[in-house]
Amino acid sequence: MPITKQLHISSPGLADQDLVALRTAVKLLSQAGQSFSLEEKYKNSAHLLVLDEESDGGRAVLKNSRAGQVKLLLSSQPQTGKNVVAIQKPVDINTLKNLLSKLFVVMQAQLLKATQSLHADKPVSDQSSGTPTENMFDLLLDIKANRRTMEIKSESLPTLLVDGENRSVATSGSMDDVIKTVQTPANLLRVKKLDGETTLSGTQQLNISSLDTILWVAAIECSKGKLLPGHTIDKPVKLKAWPNFSRTSFRPDHLKLAAMLARNPLTLAELSQFSQVPYDDVVDFYNAAYSVDLIEFQENLEQMRKPEQKQDSKRLGLLSKIAKRLALSG
Amino acid sequence: MFNQVEKIIFTGPVGAGKTTAIGSISEEPPVGTDVACTDESRLIKDKTTVAMDYSYITLEEGTRVHLYGTPGQQRFDFMWKILAKGGIGLVILINRDHPDPVAQMEFYLNSFDDFIAETGAVIGLTRSGMQDNVDVGELQARLFERQQIFPVFEVDARSSDDVKILVQALLAILSC
């Protein structure tokens, strides 16, 4: 008897009538043996996103969703694409049910294949990546940019399975093990490309981390003040969002750099000058922020800049004293 | 105008860990106004704060920075602006076990919008390990839609270092 997994659906922001149709279709399919869970809020980890393409909320979620996440779009002009299927609005329950049933079968096959690939004794492919890399940061960035699926081995450390499509890293080891692997020179790593169809979403008994979390650590550990190829120090940039420092190795200077780049677009040269953080550290921070998609390039600098706030020196002194008082232990 | 009484405000819903967070960085255990829960909050914890939590840290030269926690229940919201008046900045704690953490975050951002505009805010996503209804990325996505950029970190309110990183981020914003 084939083993099937429950498929997790996330359906944020659907109109009431569409939600009722979805609930009904899922209930009918579950009664027929196809098991779904339905979450009405956005879940990044869901196997399937069901969205109204014509609602503001649906478009926003679609824009921010993972590329590898399968989407079912409700649309008055349905168009399909990679990992995207569409259904005509207004939604007919039977049509939706049949479509979900087909998706269930297809996605089960993908999940089964992924699980088999990850638990196989040998890698899916023995083909080397062939990618020229100097360190783990280069390698991980390449995996993410080209949506590769790679196996990375380092002597005496647990293997990393890196999925650039779903932006995840699976390993049986701890985060400390991952950091040690990141610090390993590239010439001591064994890298193998896995089947391009493989995804990590169905893995079990492995610790799964976001690829961005590992990329951030790799950028800080490996950049050593060397700016990414093609990037310049005189182009103004801004942060789109704060990095999630709680998931990464914390460095106090990064708070200062993040606060300044979140407020105003600055060139890296200006950022180093204004923050008084060493240039090499600014570059490491920039590389990390760029690699996790937090950097926004600014063309019209003067229009974007907020007026400088005149800071009271007494106030700055107080804030500095509080920061000193609340310095991290150790 | 620079305020004579320096205070940092901690806010958030019932059970988000405000009292615990203050206690993890302060010199004395928070002086609280906790009473037994009689409403739906009793499903979350036995006691809740009805007026405020208070403790402090002392700087090198003896200046005290006061740490105030607002009561969680919305029926005490008249206290929030009173407590926030003259504050240095705002720490918003959101419980990731809440059924809709994104809505909770927006509620507190809206409730303190004037204070945040004058000062700044950071958001801590706390967890009790029971459920995982949101991740940092979802809160950041909503902030992006609101055209607001605030630090959002996962924190364990019991961890002194986690709460310190959150407050350090607030101080970094205020220093810009």
Coordinates of N, CA, C and O in Angstrom, one line a residue, chain A residues 195-294:
Chain A
D195 N 19.6 15.4 -8.2 CA 18.6 15.5 -9.2 C 17.8 16.9 -9.1 O 17.4 17.2 -8.0
G196 N 17.8 17.6 -10.2 CA 17.1 18.9 -10.2 C 15.7 18.9 -9.8 O 15.1 19.9 -9.4
E197 N 15.0 17.7 -9.9 CA 13.6 17.7 -9.5 C 13.5 17.5 -8.0 O 12.4 17.6 -7.5
T198 N 14.6 17.2 -7.3 CA 14.5 16.8 -5.9 C 14.1 18.1 -5.1 O 14.6 19.2 -5.3
T199 N 13.2 17.9 -4.1 CA 12.9 18.9 -3.2 C 13.1 18.4 -1.8 O 13.2 17.2 -1.6
L200 N 13.3 19.3 -0.8 CA 13.6 18.8 0.5 C 12.3 18.8 1.4 O 12.4 18.6 2.6
S201 N 11.2 19.2 0.8 CA 10.0 19.5 1.6 C 9.5 18.2 2.3 O 8.8 18.3 3.3
G202 N 9.8 17.1 1.8 CA 9.2 15.9 2.4 C 10.2 15.2 3.4 O 9.9 14.1 3.8
T203 N 11.3 15.8 3.7 CA 12.3 15.1 4.5 C 11.8 15.0 6.0 O 11.0 15.8 6.5
Q204 N 12.2 13.9 6.6 CA 11.9 13.7 8.0 C 13.2 13.4 8.8 O 14.1 12.9 8.2
Q205 N 13.2 13.5 10.1 CA 14.3 13.2 10.9 C 15.5 14.0 10.5 O 16.6 13.6 10.7
L206 N 15.4 15.1 9.9 CA 16.5 16.0 9.6 C 16.2 17.4 10.1 O 15.0 17.8 10.2
N207 N 17.2 18.1 10.5 CA 17.0 19.5 10.9 C 16.9 20.4 9.6 O 17.9 20.3 8.8
I208 N 15.9 21.1 9.5 CA 15.7 22.0 8.3 C 15.9 23.4 8.7 O 15.3 23.9 9.6
S209 N 16.8 24.1 8.0 CA 17.0 25.5 8.2 C 16.8 26.2 6.9 O 16.9 25.7 5.9
S210 N 16.5 27.5 7.1 CA 16.3 28.4 5.9 C 17.7 28.5 5.3 O 18.7 28.7 6.0
L211 N 17.8 28.5 3.9 CA 19.0 28.7 3.2 C 19.6 30.1 3.6 O 20.8 30.3 3.7
D212 N 18.6 31.0 3.7 CA 19.1 32.4 4.0 C 19.8 32.5 5.3 O 20.7 33.3 5.5
T213 N 19.4 31.7 6.3 CA 20.0 31.8 7.6 C 21.5 31.3 7.4 O 22.4 31.9 8.0
I214 N 21.7 30.3 6.7 CA 23.1 29.7 6.5 C 23.9 30.7 5.6 O 25.1 30.9 5.8
L215 N 23.2 31.3 4.6 CA 23.9 32.2 3.7 C 24.4 33.4 4.5 O 25.5 33.9 4.2
W216 N 23.6 33.9 5.4 CA 24.0 35.0 6.2 C 25.3 34.7 7.0 O 26.3 35.5 6.9
V217 N 25.3 33.6 7.6 CA 26.5 33.1 8.4 C 27.7 33.0 7.5 O 28.8 33.4 7.8
A218 N 27.4 32.4 6.3 CA 28.5 32.1 5.4 C 29.1 33.4 4.9 O 30.3 33.6 4.7
A219 N 28.3 34.4 4.6 CA 28.7 35.7 4.1 C 29.6 36.4 5.1 O 30.7 36.9 4.8
I220 N 29.2 36.3 6.4 CA 30.0 37.0 7.4 C 31.3 36.2 7.7 O 32.3 36.9 7.9
E221 N 31.2 34.9 7.6 CA 32.4 34.1 7.9 C 33.4 34.1 6.7 O 34.6 34.1 7.0
C222 N 32.9 34.2 5.5 CA 33.8 34.0 4.4 C 34.1 35.2 3.5 O 35.1 35.2 2.8
S223 N 33.4 36.3 3.7 CA 33.6 37.4 2.7 C 35.0 38.1 3.0 O 35.7 38.5 2.0
K224 N 35.4 38.3 4.2 CA 36.7 38.9 4.5 C 36.9 40.2 3.8 O 38.0 40.4 3.3
G225 N 35.9 41.0 3.8 CA 36.0 42.3 3.2 C 36.0 42.4 1.7 O 36.3 43.4 1.1
K226 N 35.8 41.2 1.0 CA 35.8 41.2 -0.4 C 34.4 41.4 -1.0 O 33.5 40.5 -0.8
L227 N 34.2 42.5 -1.7 CA 32.8 42.8 -2.2 C 32.4 41.8 -3.3 O 33.3 41.3 -4.1
L228 N 31.1 41.5 -3.4 CA 30.7 40.5 -4.4 C 31.0 41.0 -5.8 O 31.0 42.3 -6.0
P229 N 31.4 40.1 -6.7 CA 31.7 40.6 -8.1 C 30.6 41.4 -8.7 O 29.4 41.0 -8.6
G230 N 30.9 42.5 -9.4 CA 29.9 43.3 -10.0 C 29.3 44.4 -9.2 O 28.5 45.2 -9.6
H231 N 29.6 44.4 -7.9 CA 29.0 45.3 -7.0 C 30.1 46.5 -6.7 O 31.3 46.2 -6.7
T232 N 29.6 47.6 -6.4 CA 30.5 48.8 -6.2 C 30.2 49.4 -4.9 O 29.1 49.3 -4.4
I233 N 31.2 50.2 -4.4 CA 31.0 50.8 -3.1 C 30.4 52.2 -3.3 O 30.1 52.8 -2.3
D234 N 30.2 52.7 -4.5 CA 29.6 54.0 -4.7 C 28.2 54.1 -5.2 O 27.7 55.1 -5.6
K235 N 27.5 52.9 -5.1 CA 26.1 52.9 -5.5 C 25.2 52.9 -4.2 O 25.4 52.0 -3.4
P236 N 24.3 53.9 -4.1 CA 23.5 53.9 -2.9 C 22.6 52.7 -2.8 O 21.9 52.3 -3.8
V237 N 22.5 52.2 -1.6 CA 21.6 51.1 -1.3 C 20.8 51.3 0.0 O 21.2 52.1 0.8
K238 N 19.8 50.6 0.1 CA 18.9 50.7 1.3 C 18.5 49.3 1.7 O 18.4 48.4 0.9
L239 N 18.2 49.1 3.0 CA 17.6 47.8 3.5 C 16.1 47.8 3.2 O 15.4 48.7 3.5
K240 N 15.6 46.6 2.7 CA 14.2 46.5 2.6 C 13.5 46.0 3.9 O 12.4 46.3 4.1
A241 N 14.3 45.3 4.7 CA 13.8 44.9 6.0 C 15.0 44.6 6.9 O 16.1 44.4 6.3
W242 N 14.8 44.5 8.2 CA 15.9 44.2 9.1 C 16.2 42.7 8.9 O 15.3 41.9 8.8
P243 N 17.5 42.4 9.0 CA 17.9 41.0 9.1 C 17.4 40.4 10.4 O 17.2 41.1 11.4
N244 N 17.1 39.1 10.3 CA 16.6 38.4 11.6 C 17.8 38.0 12.4 O 18.3 36.9 12.3
F245 N 18.4 38.9 13.2 CA 19.6 38.6 13.9 C 19.5 37.5 14.9 O 20.5 36.9 15.2
S246 N 18.3 37.2 15.3 CA 18.2 36.1 16.3 C 18.5 34.8 15.7 O 18.8 33.8 16.4
R247 N 18.5 34.7 14.4 CA 18.7 33.4 13.8 C 20.2 33.3 13.3 O 20.6 32.3 12.7
T248 N 20.9 34.3 13.5 CA 22.3 34.4 13.0 C 23.2 34.7 14.1 O 22.9 35.1 15.2
S249 N 24.5 34.6 13.8 CA 25.5 35.0 14.8 C 25.5 36.5 14.9 O 25.7 37.3 14.0
F250 N 25.3 37.0 16.2 CA 25.0 38.4 16.4 C 26.3 39.2 16.6 O 27.2 38.8 17.3
R251 N 26.4 40.3 15.9 CA 27.5 41.2 16.1 C 27.0 42.6 16.3 O 26.2 43.1 15.5
P252 N 27.4 43.3 17.4 CA 26.8 44.6 17.7 C 26.8 45.6 16.6 O 25.9 46.4 16.4
D253 N 28.0 45.6 15.8 CA 28.1 46.6 14.8 C 27.0 46.4 13.7 O 26.6 47.4 13.0
H254 N 26.5 45.2 13.6 CA 25.4 45.0 12.6 C 24.2 45.7 12.9 O 23.4 46.1 12.0
L255 N 23.9 45.9 14.2 CA 22.7 46.7 14.5 C 22.8 48.1 14.0 O 21.9 48.7 13.5
K256 N 24.0 48.7 14.2 CA 24.2 50.1 13.8 C 24.1 50.2 12.3 O 23.5 51.1 11.7
L257 N 24.7 49.2 11.6 CA 24.7 49.2 10.1 C 23.3 49.1 9.6 O 22.8 49.8 8.7
A258 N 22.5 48.1 10.2 CA 21.1 47.9 9.8 C 20.3 49.1 10.0 O 19.5 49.5 9.2
A259 N 20.5 49.8 11.2 CA 19.6 50.9 11.5 C 19.9 52.1 10.5 O 19.0 52.7 10.1
M260 N 21.2 52.2 10.1 CA 21.5 53.3 9.2 C 21.0 53.0 7.8 O 20.4 53.9 7.1
L261 N 21.1 51.8 7.4 CA 20.7 51.4 6.0 C 19.2 51.3 5.9 O 18.6 51.4 4.8
A262 N 18.5 51.1 7.0 CA 17.1 51.0 7.0 C 16.5 52.4 6.9 O 15.4 52.6 6.4
R263 N 17.2 53.4 7.4 CA 16.7 54.7 7.5 C 16.9 55.5 6.2 O 16.0 56.1 5.6
N264 N 18.1 55.4 5.6 CA 18.5 56.1 4.4 C 19.3 55.3 3.5 O 20.1 54.5 3.9
P265 N 19.2 55.6 2.2 CA 20.1 55.0 1.2 C 21.5 55.6 1.4 O 21.6 56.8 1.5
L266 N 22.5 54.7 1.4 CA 23.9 55.2 1.5 C 24.7 54.3 0.6 O 24.4 53.1 0.4
T267 N 25.8 54.9 0.2 CA 26.8 54.0 -0.5 C 27.6 53.3 0.7 O 27.6 53.7 1.8
L268 N 28.3 52.2 0.3 CA 29.1 51.5 1.3 C 30.2 52.4 1.9 O 30.5 52.2 3.1
A269 N 30.7 53.2 1.1 CA 31.8 54.1 1.6 C 31.2 55.1 2.6 O 31.8 55.3 3.7
E270 N 30.0 55.6 2.3 CA 29.3 56.5 3.3 C 29.0 55.7 4.6 O 29.1 56.3 5.7
L271 N 28.5 54.5 4.4 CA 28.1 53.7 5.5 C 29.2 53.5 6.5 O 29.1 53.6 7.7
S272 N 30.4 53.2 5.9 CA 31.6 53.0 6.7 C 32.0 54.3 7.4 O 32.3 54.3 8.6
Q273 N 31.9 55.4 6.7 CA 32.3 56.6 7.2 C 31.4 57.1 8.3 O 31.8 57.5 9.4
F274 N 30.1 57.0 8.1 CA 29.1 57.6 9.1 C 29.0 56.6 10.3 O 28.8 57.1 11.4
S275 N 29.1 55.3 10.1 CA 29.0 54.4 11.2 C 30.3 54.2 12.0 O 30.2 53.7 13.1
Q276 N 31.4 54.6 11.3 CA 32.7 54.3 11.9 C 32.9 52.8 12.2 O 33.7 52.4 13.1
V277 N 32.3 52.0 11.3 CA 32.5 50.6 11.3 C 33.6 50.3 10.2 O 33.4 50.8 9.1
P278 N 34.6 49.5 10.5 CA 35.6 49.2 9.5 C 35.0 48.8 8.2 O 34.0 48.0 8.1
Y279 N 35.6 49.2 7.1 CA 35.1 49.0 5.7 C 34.9 47.5 5.5 O 33.9 47.1 4.9
D280 N 35.9 46.7 5.9 CA 35.8 45.2 5.6 C 34.5 44.6 6.3 O 33.8 43.8 5.7
D281 N 34.2 45.1 7.5 CA 33.0 44.6 8.2 C 31.7 45.1 7.5 O 30.7 44.4 7.4
V282 N 31.8 46.3 6.9 CA 30.6 46.9 6.2 C 30.4 46.0 4.9 O 29.2 45.6 4.6
V283 N 31.5 45.6 4.3 CA 31.3 44.8 3.1 C 30.8 43.4 3.4 O 29.9 42.9 2.7
D284 N 31.2 42.8 4.5 CA 30.7 41.5 4.9 C 29.2 41.6 5.2 O 28.4 40.7 4.8
F285 N 28.8 42.7 5.9 CA 27.4 42.9 6.2 C 26.6 43.1 4.9 O 25.5 42.5 4.7
Y286 N 27.1 43.9 4.0 CA 26.4 44.1 2.7 C 26.3 42.8 1.9 O 25.2 42.5 1.4
N287 N 27.4 42.1 1.8 CA 27.3 40.8 1.1 C 26.2 39.9 1.7 O 25.4 39.2 1.0
A288 N 26.2 39.8 3.0 CA 25.2 39.0 3.7 C 23.8 39.5 3.4 O 22.9 38.7 3.1
A289 N 23.5 40.8 3.5 CA 22.2 41.4 3.3 C 21.8 41.2 1.9 O 20.6 40.9 1.6
Y290 N 22.7 41.4 0.9 CA 22.4 41.2 -0.5 C 22.0 39.7 -0.8 O 21.0 39.4 -1.5
S291 N 22.8 38.8 -0.2 CA 22.5 37.4 -0.4 C 21.2 36.9 0.1 O 20.6 35.9 -0.4
V292 N 20.6 37.6 1.1 CA 19.3 37.2 1.6 C 18.2 38.1 1.1 O 17.1 38.2 1.7
D293 N 18.5 38.8 0.0 CA 17.5 39.7 -0.7 C 17.0 40.8 0.1 O 15.8 41.2 0.0
L294 N 17.8 41.4 1.0 CA 17.4 42.5 1.8 C 17.9 43.9 1.2 O 17.5 44.9 1.8

